Amino acid sequence: MPDLAALHRTTLQEGRFSVAIDQGRFEACYWPKPGSQRLYVLLSGARDLKTRSWPNIDRWSWSSAFPGSVLCVADPTLALDTDRLRIGWYVGTMEHDWTKGLADLVRLIGEKSGASSRDVICYGSSAGGLGALALASRLGDATAVAINPQTEVLKYHARPVQQFFKAAFPGQNKAKLAPTQRRRLSAMEARLASPGVRCLFVE
């Protein structure tokens, strides 16, 4: 599997690709739209363990409806436990910040498609909505479209949060988290730290 440096050296083709970033496996699909500077990044929400195997790449069939290039990315956090983990918010692990890795990937795809970070629209619902807010904040001046989003991982339902901690932050709990780790779990804190981000919340 190529890393970002190898992906940078290649000519990106339409369709499915995989890239390794900071020990995470990012599975994605890309549809370029020549002549447009917009890049729409579509993120996935929780998956039904009975019907959706990982990688679940949501909304790929919508690509032709967007007035720009489209990048769909599966949540790499779910690969930590494909049998039990249904939601991961694109957070990553205690040691590896995969929201940052996702932002690095989006910057690279933007460079290849002619889109600056300001031309990026991050789109997701529910857990993908939190991911969209966090990603736009990491990019600094992107736009987030968040539909019925979760905004605070630690305020979500207890059981999926416990499953997430077991897979991604083993041995940790809410009380043990460092301030920097807590910020990774809060889309609102991320947004407040990036005043240049534009957000559309849809309920």
Short mmCIF file of N, CA and C in Angstrom, two decimals, residues 4 25 27 36 52 60 112 117 119-120 129 139 144 159 172 174 176-177 179 183-184:
data_model
loop_
_atom_site.label_atom_id
_atom_site.label_comp_id
_atom_site.label_asym_id
_atom_site.label_seq_id
_atom_site.Cartn_x
_atom_site.Cartn_y
_atom_site.Cartn_z
N LEU A 4 1.70 8.57 1.53
CA LEU A 4 1.38 9.84 0.90
C LEU A 4 2.46 10.29 -0.09
N ARG A 25 -4.90 2.83 7.65
CA ARG A 25 -5.24 2.42 6.29
C ARG A 25 -6.43 3.24 5.82
N GLU A 27 -9.00 4.02 2.95
CA GLU A 27 -9.62 3.49 1.73
C GLU A 27 -10.52 4.58 1.16
N SER A 36 -13.33 22.26 -12.69
CA SER A 36 -13.87 22.76 -11.42
C SER A 36 -12.77 22.78 -10.37
N ARG A 52 -22.96 -4.13 6.84
CA ARG A 52 -21.92 -3.33 6.21
C ARG A 52 -20.54 -3.77 6.70
N TRP A 60 -20.94 7.19 -2.41
CA TRP A 60 -20.14 7.20 -3.63
C TRP A 60 -21.03 7.36 -4.87
N LYS A 112 -3.62 18.00 -6.46
CA LYS A 112 -3.68 17.30 -7.74
C LYS A 112 -4.89 17.72 -8.57
N SER A 117 -7.38 24.54 -0.01
CA SER A 117 -8.18 24.10 1.14
C SER A 117 -9.46 24.93 1.28
N ASP A 119 -11.30 25.75 -1.11
CA ASP A 119 -12.24 25.21 -2.09
C ASP A 119 -12.81 23.86 -1.68
N VAL A 120 -12.44 23.38 -0.50
CA VAL A 120 -12.87 22.06 -0.04
C VAL A 120 -14.17 22.16 0.76
N GLY A 129 -20.69 13.68 10.22
CA GLY A 129 -20.82 15.11 10.44
C GLY A 129 -19.76 15.63 11.39
N LEU A 139 -8.16 21.66 8.23
CA LEU A 139 -7.75 22.33 7.00
C LEU A 139 -7.63 23.84 7.20
N ALA A 144 -17.57 23.09 6.15
CA ALA A 144 -18.15 21.84 6.63
C ALA A 144 -19.66 21.88 6.47
N ARG A 159 -22.34 2.75 25.18
CA ARG A 159 -21.80 1.49 24.68
C ARG A 159 -20.87 1.68 23.47
N GLN A 172 -7.56 3.62 28.51
CA GLN A 172 -7.93 5.00 28.82
C GLN A 172 -9.43 5.08 29.13
N LYS A 174 -12.55 8.46 30.17
CA LYS A 174 -12.76 9.91 30.12
C LYS A 174 -11.91 10.66 31.14
N LYS A 176 -9.05 9.89 32.38
CA LYS A 176 -7.60 9.82 32.17
C LYS A 176 -7.12 10.63 30.97
N LEU A 177 -8.02 11.11 30.15
CA LEU A 177 -7.61 11.77 28.91
C LEU A 177 -6.88 13.09 29.18
N PRO A 179 -5.72 16.89 27.99
CA PRO A 179 -6.48 17.94 27.28
C PRO A 179 -6.36 17.84 25.75
N ARG A 183 -9.52 17.25 23.08
CA ARG A 183 -9.81 18.15 21.97
C ARG A 183 -10.03 17.38 20.68
N ARG A 184 -9.34 16.26 20.52
CA ARG A 184 -9.54 15.44 19.32
C ARG A 184 -10.93 14.83 19.28
#
